PDB file of C-alpha atoms in Angstrom:
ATOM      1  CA  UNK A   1       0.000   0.000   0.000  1.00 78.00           C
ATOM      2  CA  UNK A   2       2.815   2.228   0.507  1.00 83.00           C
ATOM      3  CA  UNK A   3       4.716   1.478  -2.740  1.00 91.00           C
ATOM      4  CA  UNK A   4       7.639  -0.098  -1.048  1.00 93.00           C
ATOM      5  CA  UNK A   5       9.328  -3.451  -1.889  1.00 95.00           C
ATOM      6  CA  UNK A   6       9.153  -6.227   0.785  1.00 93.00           C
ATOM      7  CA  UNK A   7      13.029  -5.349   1.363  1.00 96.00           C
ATOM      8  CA  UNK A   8      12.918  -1.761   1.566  1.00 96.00           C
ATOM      9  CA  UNK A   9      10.133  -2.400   4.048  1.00 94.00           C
ATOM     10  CA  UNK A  10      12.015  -4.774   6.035  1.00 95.00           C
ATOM     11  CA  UNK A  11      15.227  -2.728   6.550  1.00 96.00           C
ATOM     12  CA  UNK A  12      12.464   0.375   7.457  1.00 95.00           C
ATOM     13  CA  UNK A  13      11.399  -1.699   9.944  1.00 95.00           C
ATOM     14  CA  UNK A  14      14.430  -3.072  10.970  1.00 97.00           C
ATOM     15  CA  UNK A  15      16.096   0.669  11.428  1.00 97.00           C
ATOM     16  CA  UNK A  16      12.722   1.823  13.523  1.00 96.00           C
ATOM     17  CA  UNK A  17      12.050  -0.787  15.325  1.00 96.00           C
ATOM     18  CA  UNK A  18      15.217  -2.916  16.076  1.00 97.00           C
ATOM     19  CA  UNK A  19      13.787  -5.739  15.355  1.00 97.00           C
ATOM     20  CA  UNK A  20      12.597  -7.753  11.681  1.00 96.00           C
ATOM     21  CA  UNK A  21       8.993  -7.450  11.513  1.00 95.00           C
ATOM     22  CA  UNK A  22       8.770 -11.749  11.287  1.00 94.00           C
ATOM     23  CA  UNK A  23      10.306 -11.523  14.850  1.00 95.00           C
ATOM     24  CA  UNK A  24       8.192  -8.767  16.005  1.00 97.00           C
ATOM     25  CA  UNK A  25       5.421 -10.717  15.167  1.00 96.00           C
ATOM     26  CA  UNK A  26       7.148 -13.943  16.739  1.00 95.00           C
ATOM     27  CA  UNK A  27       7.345 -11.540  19.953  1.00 96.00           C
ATOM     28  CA  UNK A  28       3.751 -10.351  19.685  1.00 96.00           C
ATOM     29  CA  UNK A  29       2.344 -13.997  19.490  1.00 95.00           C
ATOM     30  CA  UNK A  30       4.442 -15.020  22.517  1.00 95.00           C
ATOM     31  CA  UNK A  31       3.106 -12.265  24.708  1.00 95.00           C
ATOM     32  CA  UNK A  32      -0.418 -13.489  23.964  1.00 94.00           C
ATOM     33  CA  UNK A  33       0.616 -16.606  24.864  1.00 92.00           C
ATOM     34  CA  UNK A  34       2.166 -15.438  28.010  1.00 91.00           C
ATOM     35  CA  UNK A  35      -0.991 -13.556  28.959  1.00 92.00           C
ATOM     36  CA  UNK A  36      -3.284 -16.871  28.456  1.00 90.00           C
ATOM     37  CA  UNK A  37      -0.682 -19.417  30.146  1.00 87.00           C
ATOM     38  CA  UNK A  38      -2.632 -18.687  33.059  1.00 85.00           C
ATOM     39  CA  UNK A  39      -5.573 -19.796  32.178  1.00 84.00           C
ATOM     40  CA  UNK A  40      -5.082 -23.247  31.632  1.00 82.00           C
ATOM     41  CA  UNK A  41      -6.313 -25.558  28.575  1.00 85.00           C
ATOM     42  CA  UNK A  42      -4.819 -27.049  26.014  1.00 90.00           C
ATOM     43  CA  UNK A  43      -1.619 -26.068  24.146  1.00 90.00           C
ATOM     44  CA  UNK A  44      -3.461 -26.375  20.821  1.00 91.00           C
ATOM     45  CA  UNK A  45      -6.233 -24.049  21.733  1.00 93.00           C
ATOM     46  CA  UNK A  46      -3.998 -21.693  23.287  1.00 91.00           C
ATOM     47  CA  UNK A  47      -1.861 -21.956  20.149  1.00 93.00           C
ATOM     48  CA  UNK A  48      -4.375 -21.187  17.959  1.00 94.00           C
ATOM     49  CA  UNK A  49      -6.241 -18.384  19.965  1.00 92.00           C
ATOM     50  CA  UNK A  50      -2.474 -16.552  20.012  1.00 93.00           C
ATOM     51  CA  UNK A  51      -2.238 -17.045  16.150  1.00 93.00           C
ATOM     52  CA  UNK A  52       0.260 -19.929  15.682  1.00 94.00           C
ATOM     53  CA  UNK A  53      -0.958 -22.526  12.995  1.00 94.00           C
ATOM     54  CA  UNK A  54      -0.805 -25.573  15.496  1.00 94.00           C
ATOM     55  CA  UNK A  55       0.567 -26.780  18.709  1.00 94.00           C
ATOM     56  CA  UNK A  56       4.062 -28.090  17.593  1.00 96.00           C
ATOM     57  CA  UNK A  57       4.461 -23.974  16.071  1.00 95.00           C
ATOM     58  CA  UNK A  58       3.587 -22.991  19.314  1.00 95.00           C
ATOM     59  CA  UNK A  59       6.015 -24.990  21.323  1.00 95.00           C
ATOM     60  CA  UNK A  60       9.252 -23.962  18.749  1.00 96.00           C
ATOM     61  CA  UNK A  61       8.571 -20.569  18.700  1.00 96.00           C
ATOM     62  CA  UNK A  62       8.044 -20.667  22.556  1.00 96.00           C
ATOM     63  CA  UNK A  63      11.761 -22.884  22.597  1.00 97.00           C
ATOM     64  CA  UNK A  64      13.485 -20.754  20.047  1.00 96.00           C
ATOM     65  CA  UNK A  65      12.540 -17.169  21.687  1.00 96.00           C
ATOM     66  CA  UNK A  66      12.830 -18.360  25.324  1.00 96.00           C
ATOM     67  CA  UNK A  67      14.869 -21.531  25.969  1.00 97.00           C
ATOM     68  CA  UNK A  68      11.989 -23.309  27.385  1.00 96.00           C
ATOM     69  CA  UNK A  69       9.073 -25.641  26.434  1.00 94.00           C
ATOM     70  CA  UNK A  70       5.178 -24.310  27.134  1.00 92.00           C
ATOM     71  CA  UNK A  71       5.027 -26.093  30.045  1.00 90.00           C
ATOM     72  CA  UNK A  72       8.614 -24.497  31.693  1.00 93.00           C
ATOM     73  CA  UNK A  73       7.704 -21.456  30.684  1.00 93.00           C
ATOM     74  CA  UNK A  74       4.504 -21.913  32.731  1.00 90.00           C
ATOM     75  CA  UNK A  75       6.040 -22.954  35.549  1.00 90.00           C
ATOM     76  CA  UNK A  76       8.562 -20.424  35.440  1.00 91.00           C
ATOM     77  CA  UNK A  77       6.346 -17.494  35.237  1.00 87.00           C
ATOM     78  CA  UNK A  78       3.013 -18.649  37.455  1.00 80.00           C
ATOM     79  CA  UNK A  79       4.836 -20.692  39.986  1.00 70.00           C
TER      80      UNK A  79
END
């Protein structure tokens, strides 16, 4: 819509932000899932209700961005 090129977009975003805007969204969809950890269920409807195709996208993202599975990251942050 703005007449840019997927590139010149990217490095835009890159130099604003600090961050690609994949991993922003990575970031944003782990904060959701952060926010609903508390509330129980199961990984695949909490994966889809934070915007992740499935449960096993979920749990990589989750590894990659944090170090820890769905369930440690759980533990860690509601005890």
């Amino acid at each position: 819509e703005v007449g840019w090129t997927p590139r010149h977009l990217r490095r835009r975003f890159l130099d604003e932000v600090g961050l690609t805007p994949r991993r922003f969204a990575r970031i944003g969809r782990l904060a959701r899932v952060v926010e609903r950890l508390p509330e129980g269920g199961a990984l695949g409807d909490l994966a889809h209700g934070a915007g992740f195709s499935d449960q096993a996208h979920l749990s990589r993202d989750v590894k990659d961005l944090t170090g820890l599975s769905p369930t440690a990251l759980k533990a860690r942050l509601h005890g």
